[in-house]
Short mmCIF file of C-alpha atoms in Angstrom, two decimals:
data_model
loop_
_atom_site.label_atom_id
_atom_site.label_comp_id
_atom_site.label_asym_id
_atom_site.label_seq_id
_atom_site.Cartn_x
_atom_site.Cartn_y
_atom_site.Cartn_z
CA MET A 1467 5.01 -9.71 12.48
CA TRP A 1468 6.79 -13.06 12.63
CA GLY A 1469 3.59 -14.86 11.74
CA SER A 1470 3.24 -12.74 8.60
CA ILE A 1471 6.88 -13.36 7.69
CA ALA A 1472 6.51 -17.12 8.18
CA LEU A 1473 3.29 -17.28 6.16
CA LEU A 1474 4.66 -15.12 3.35
CA GLY A 1475 7.91 -17.09 3.29
CA ALA A 1476 6.02 -20.39 3.05
CA LEU A 1477 3.90 -19.08 0.18
CA VAL A 1478 6.92 -17.74 -1.70
CA CYS A 1479 8.87 -20.99 -1.23
CA ALA A 1480 5.88 -23.05 -2.41
CA ALA A 1481 5.38 -20.76 -5.40
CA ILE A 1482 9.03 -21.22 -6.40
CA VAL A 1483 9.60 -24.91 -5.62
CA VAL A 1484 6.34 -26.64 -6.60
CA PRO A 1485 6.02 -25.30 -10.19
CA ALA A 1486 9.76 -25.88 -10.75
CA VAL A 1487 9.48 -29.52 -9.64
CA VAL A 1488 6.27 -30.28 -11.53
CA GLY A 1489 7.19 -28.31 -14.66
CA ASP A 1490 4.79 -27.40 -17.45
CA GLN A 1491 1.53 -29.27 -17.16
CA PRO A 1492 0.14 -30.76 -20.39
CA VAL A 1493 -3.51 -30.41 -21.31
CA ARG A 1494 -5.44 -33.48 -20.15
CA TYR A 1495 -8.95 -33.79 -21.49
CA ASP A 1496 -9.65 -36.84 -19.32
CA SER A 1497 -9.26 -34.73 -16.15
CA VAL A 1498 -11.23 -31.61 -17.05
CA ARG A 1499 -12.83 -29.79 -14.11
CA LEU A 1500 -12.35 -32.50 -11.51
CA ALA A 1501 -13.59 -31.56 -8.05
CA PRO A 1502 -11.07 -31.23 -5.18
CA GLY A 1503 -9.88 -34.59 -3.89
CA SER A 1504 -6.89 -36.51 -2.65
CA ALA A 1505 -5.22 -36.56 -6.07
CA HIS A 1506 -5.87 -32.87 -6.72
CA PRO A 1507 -6.41 -30.87 -3.49
CA PHE A 1508 -7.58 -27.79 -5.43
CA GLY A 1509 -9.21 -29.77 -8.24
CA THR A 1510 -8.37 -29.30 -11.91
CA ASP A 1511 -9.09 -26.48 -14.33
CA SER A 1512 -10.85 -26.47 -17.70
CA ALA A 1513 -7.73 -27.88 -19.37
CA GLY A 1514 -7.30 -30.73 -16.91
CA ARG A 1515 -4.29 -29.20 -15.16
CA ASP A 1516 -3.79 -29.43 -11.40
CA LEU A 1517 -5.19 -26.18 -10.00
CA LEU A 1518 -2.88 -26.10 -6.96
CA VAL A 1519 0.23 -26.11 -9.15
CA ARG A 1520 -1.38 -23.63 -11.51
CA CYS A 1521 -2.24 -21.26 -8.65
CA LEU A 1522 1.27 -21.43 -7.17
CA ALA A 1523 2.81 -20.73 -10.58
CA GLY A 1524 0.41 -17.81 -10.99
CA LEU A 1525 1.26 -16.51 -7.53
CA ARG A 1526 4.96 -16.53 -8.43
CA VAL A 1527 4.33 -14.42 -11.54
CA SER A 1528 1.95 -12.07 -9.73
CA LEU A 1529 4.44 -11.47 -6.90
CA VAL A 1530 7.31 -10.80 -9.33
CA VAL A 1531 5.19 -8.31 -11.29
CA ALA A 1532 4.02 -6.66 -8.06
CA LEU A 1533 7.54 -6.39 -6.59
CA VAL A 1534 9.05 -4.92 -9.75
CA SER A 1535 6.14 -2.50 -10.11
CA ALA A 1536 6.30 -1.46 -6.44
CA VAL A 1537 10.06 -0.83 -6.57
CA THR A 1538 9.77 1.13 -9.83
CA SER A 1539 6.87 3.18 -8.49
CA THR A 1540 8.68 3.85 -5.20
CA VAL A 1541 11.87 5.01 -6.92
CA LEU A 1542 9.93 7.32 -9.23
CA GLY A 1543 7.79 8.73 -6.42
CA SER A 1544 10.79 9.18 -4.11
CA VAL A 1545 12.74 11.13 -6.71
CA VAL A 1546 9.78 13.40 -7.54
CA GLY A 1547 8.86 13.94 -3.89
CA ALA A 1548 12.43 14.58 -2.75
CA VAL A 1549 13.18 17.03 -5.57
CA SER A 1550 9.85 18.79 -5.07
CA GLY A 1551 10.34 19.21 -1.32
CA ALA A 1552 13.98 20.23 -1.63
CA LEU A 1553 13.46 22.87 -4.33
CA GLY A 1554 10.23 24.39 -3.06
CA GLY A 1555 8.71 27.42 -4.78
CA TRP A 1556 7.26 27.10 -8.26
CA PRO A 1557 8.93 23.73 -9.04
CA ASP A 1558 7.21 22.28 -5.98
CA ARG A 1559 3.85 23.70 -7.01
CA LEU A 1560 4.26 22.46 -10.59
CA MET A 1561 5.14 18.92 -9.51
CA MET A 1562 2.27 18.76 -7.04
CA ARG A 1563 -0.18 19.89 -9.73
CA LEU A 1564 1.12 17.05 -11.87
CA VAL A 1565 0.46 14.67 -8.99
CA ASP A 1566 -3.09 16.07 -8.62
CA ALA A 1567 -3.71 15.65 -12.36
CA ILE A 1568 -2.68 11.99 -12.28
CA ASN A 1569 -4.70 11.34 -9.12
CA SER A 1570 -7.80 12.78 -10.80
CA ILE A 1571 -7.80 9.85 -13.26
CA PRO A 1572 -8.95 6.46 -11.90
CA HIS A 1573 -5.87 4.24 -11.61
CA LEU A 1574 -7.52 1.20 -13.15
CA LEU A 1575 -8.79 3.22 -16.11
CA LEU A 1576 -5.35 4.71 -16.73
CA GLY A 1577 -3.78 1.26 -16.38
CA ILE A 1578 -6.22 -0.15 -18.94
CA VAL A 1579 -5.24 2.56 -21.41
CA ILE A 1580 -1.54 1.77 -20.97
CA VAL A 1581 -1.85 -2.01 -21.33
CA ALA A 1582 -4.27 -1.66 -24.25
CA LEU A 1583 -1.49 -0.01 -26.27
CA TYR A 1584 0.78 -3.05 -25.80
CA ARG A 1585 -1.65 -5.86 -25.06
CA GLY A 1586 -0.12 -9.04 -23.69
CA SER A 1587 3.18 -7.39 -22.79
CA LEU A 1588 4.67 -8.04 -19.35
CA LEU A 1589 6.52 -4.71 -19.47
CA ALA A 1590 3.26 -2.88 -20.22
CA VAL A 1591 1.64 -4.40 -17.13
CA VAL A 1592 4.57 -3.36 -14.93
CA LEU A 1593 4.54 0.18 -16.34
CA SER A 1594 0.76 0.49 -15.99
CA ILE A 1595 1.06 -0.27 -12.26
CA ALA A 1596 4.21 1.77 -11.63
CA LEU A 1597 3.01 4.87 -13.50
CA THR A 1598 -0.31 4.97 -11.64
CA HIS A 1599 0.88 4.39 -8.06
CA TRP A 1600 3.92 6.64 -7.60
CA THR A 1601 1.90 9.70 -6.61
CA ALA A 1602 1.19 8.52 -3.05
CA VAL A 1603 4.89 7.84 -2.50
CA ALA A 1604 5.76 11.27 -3.88
CA ARG A 1605 3.47 13.00 -1.37
CA ILE A 1606 4.84 10.97 1.56
CA VAL A 1607 8.47 11.66 0.63
CA ARG A 1608 7.76 15.34 -0.03
CA ALA A 1609 6.16 15.75 3.40
CA GLU A 1610 9.16 14.03 5.02
CA VAL A 1611 11.62 16.25 3.14
CA LEU A 1612 9.73 19.41 4.14
CA SER A 1613 9.95 18.26 7.76
CA LEU A 1614 13.67 17.49 7.47
CA ARG A 1615 14.40 20.91 5.97
CA GLN A 1616 13.58 22.45 9.35
CA ARG A 1617 16.21 20.40 11.19
CA PRO A 1618 19.24 22.25 12.66
CA TYR A 1619 21.82 20.17 10.82
CA VAL A 1620 20.22 21.03 7.47
CA ASP A 1621 20.25 24.73 8.34
CA ALA A 1622 23.88 24.40 9.37
CA ALA A 1623 24.79 22.78 6.04
CA VAL A 1624 22.98 25.50 4.08
CA ASN A 1625 24.62 28.29 6.13
CA ALA A 1626 28.00 26.68 5.48
CA GLY A 1627 27.46 27.13 1.76
CA ALA A 1628 26.20 23.69 0.74
CA SER A 1629 24.04 23.61 -2.39
CA ARG A 1630 20.50 22.28 -2.40
CA TRP A 1631 21.55 19.24 -4.44
CA TRP A 1632 24.32 18.42 -1.96
CA VAL A 1633 21.91 18.70 0.97
CA LEU A 1634 19.38 16.57 -0.91
CA ARG A 1635 21.93 13.87 -1.70
CA ARG A 1636 23.74 13.92 1.63
CA HIS A 1637 21.02 14.52 4.22
CA LEU A 1638 17.50 14.33 2.79
CA LEU A 1639 17.50 11.24 0.57
CA PRO A 1640 19.17 8.92 3.13
CA ALA A 1641 16.67 10.06 5.77
CA VAL A 1642 13.62 9.20 3.64
CA VAL A 1643 14.81 5.70 2.67
CA PRO A 1644 12.89 3.98 5.54
CA GLN A 1645 9.67 5.75 4.58
CA ALA A 1646 10.20 4.92 0.91
CA ALA A 1647 10.90 1.26 1.73
CA LEU A 1648 7.73 1.07 3.82
CA SER A 1649 5.78 2.62 0.95
CA ALA A 1650 7.16 -0.04 -1.41
CA VAL A 1651 5.99 -2.83 0.92
CA LEU A 1652 2.55 -1.23 1.23
CA LEU A 1653 2.33 -0.99 -2.57
CA VAL A 1654 2.91 -4.71 -3.11
CA PRO A 1655 -0.63 -5.90 -2.15
CA HIS A 1656 -2.20 -3.12 -4.18
CA ALA A 1657 0.01 -3.99 -7.15
CA VAL A 1658 -1.03 -7.65 -6.89
CA TRP A 1659 -4.70 -6.69 -6.97
CA HIS A 1660 -4.09 -4.27 -9.86
CA GLU A 1661 -2.33 -6.94 -11.95
CA THR A 1662 -5.06 -9.45 -11.07
CA SER A 1663 -7.76 -7.03 -12.21
CA LEU A 1664 -6.04 -6.35 -15.53
CA SER A 1665 -5.43 -10.05 -16.22
CA PHE A 1666 -8.97 -10.94 -15.15
CA LEU A 1667 -10.29 -8.44 -17.70
CA GLY A 1668 -8.12 -10.04 -20.37
CA LEU A 1669 -5.86 -7.00 -20.71
CA GLY A 1670 -2.93 -8.08 -18.57
CA LEU A 1671 -0.57 -10.99 -18.98
CA PRO A 1672 -0.92 -13.39 -21.93
CA PRO A 1673 -2.87 -16.62 -21.28
CA HIS A 1674 0.20 -18.87 -21.47
CA LEU A 1675 1.85 -16.93 -18.61
CA ALA A 1676 -0.05 -18.00 -15.51
CA SER A 1677 -0.94 -15.42 -12.89
CA ILE A 1678 -3.70 -15.26 -10.32
CA GLY A 1679 -5.61 -12.95 -12.65
CA THR A 1680 -5.37 -15.25 -15.66
CA VAL A 1681 -6.41 -18.25 -13.55
CA LEU A 1682 -9.46 -16.34 -12.30
CA GLY A 1683 -10.22 -15.16 -15.82
CA GLU A 1684 -10.18 -18.75 -17.08
CA GLY A 1685 -12.54 -19.75 -14.29
CA ARG A 1686 -15.32 -17.29 -15.11
CA GLU A 1687 -17.13 -19.62 -17.49
CA ALA A 1688 -16.30 -22.70 -15.43
CA VAL A 1689 -18.31 -21.33 -12.49
CA LEU A 1690 -21.45 -21.45 -14.63
CA LEU A 1691 -20.72 -25.14 -15.23
CA GLY A 1692 -20.49 -25.83 -11.49
CA ALA A 1693 -16.70 -25.76 -11.17
CA TRP A 1694 -16.71 -23.30 -8.26
CA TRP A 1695 -13.25 -24.36 -7.05
CA ILE A 1696 -11.53 -22.78 -10.07
CA VAL A 1697 -12.46 -19.35 -8.72
CA LEU A 1698 -12.60 -20.05 -4.97
CA PHE A 1699 -9.08 -21.37 -4.37
CA PRO A 1700 -7.18 -18.73 -6.41
CA SER A 1701 -9.22 -16.04 -4.66
CA LEU A 1702 -8.39 -17.46 -1.23
CA LEU A 1703 -4.70 -17.73 -2.13
CA LEU A 1704 -4.73 -14.11 -3.30
CA LEU A 1705 -6.48 -13.00 -0.11
CA VAL A 1706 -4.05 -14.85 2.18
CA THR A 1707 -1.02 -13.46 0.31
CA THR A 1708 -2.21 -9.86 0.45
CA LEU A 1709 -3.12 -10.19 4.13
CA ALA A 1710 0.36 -11.59 4.90
CA VAL A 1711 2.09 -8.71 3.07
CA ALA A 1712 -0.25 -6.15 4.63
CA GLY A 1713 0.40 -7.60 8.09
CA LEU A 1714 4.14 -7.35 7.55
CA ALA A 1715 3.82 -3.74 6.38
CA ALA A 1716 1.56 -2.82 9.31
CA SER A 1717 4.03 -4.28 11.82
CA TRP A 1718 6.87 -2.40 10.18
CA ARG A 1719 4.86 0.82 10.28
CA ASP A 1720 3.99 0.37 13.96
CA ARG A 1721 7.66 -0.15 14.77
CA MET A 1722 8.64 3.00 12.89
CA ILE A 1723 6.05 5.33 14.43
CA PRO A 1724 7.46 5.37 18.00
CA ARG A 1725 10.96 5.89 16.62
CA ARG A 1726 9.81 8.76 14.43
CA ARG A 1727 8.02 10.36 17.37
CA SER A 1728 11.14 10.13 19.53
CA GLU A 1729 13.19 11.73 16.77
CA LEU A 1730 10.72 14.58 16.41
CA SER A 1731 10.77 15.23 20.16
CA LEU A 1732 14.54 15.77 20.20
#
């Protein structure tokens, strides 16, 4: 866990500090597609810009988009799942059929449709990720709420005359916060890959706003010219980042499982 935190912290710090210190890189035609070396550890891209700085700037944008999308998706899924589990009956069945309908559509295809309506918009990319990934959170939160409804203290609150909304606000929602937070962390790597796919296809962020996807998209033609580093290093940076976040989420999940089991045994 601490290794993942240290690695992720180092990547985030580098993504914030290095582009801020270097600033906007001008186009340099005398340094186009230089191979990795001492002056440019990751080489240069097709515009002569240092690829290491470009990748770190793209990582910063990709992480911000992924975090905002994951939080938005988690909040939406938590509200739907909590309300569905608390109400039960036909509202629960209706909401779950809505979840099934959205899950029946490939997430990438639905995301492409959303960003195609507002091409080049940062908000459209965030919404395309958030609106296609909340269903898993909704199912997790709903299952947790259904389990919590069987607890003695919930029965005692209902028998005392508490309304469903009061029980939901007072007992159910606070209890599902750890699960919702874990779901948000697990969504971050998937959101990064989703944004990268959209930008790689030319449907995500605009070209002037660097992200891992736009950097990879710019490197497609360069690979045919022998500039393999323009695709290799952004891909490795993306892989290391997602593995660090996934490792952090897995450690968090493993720490929660024994605690959840002990609670269920009481």
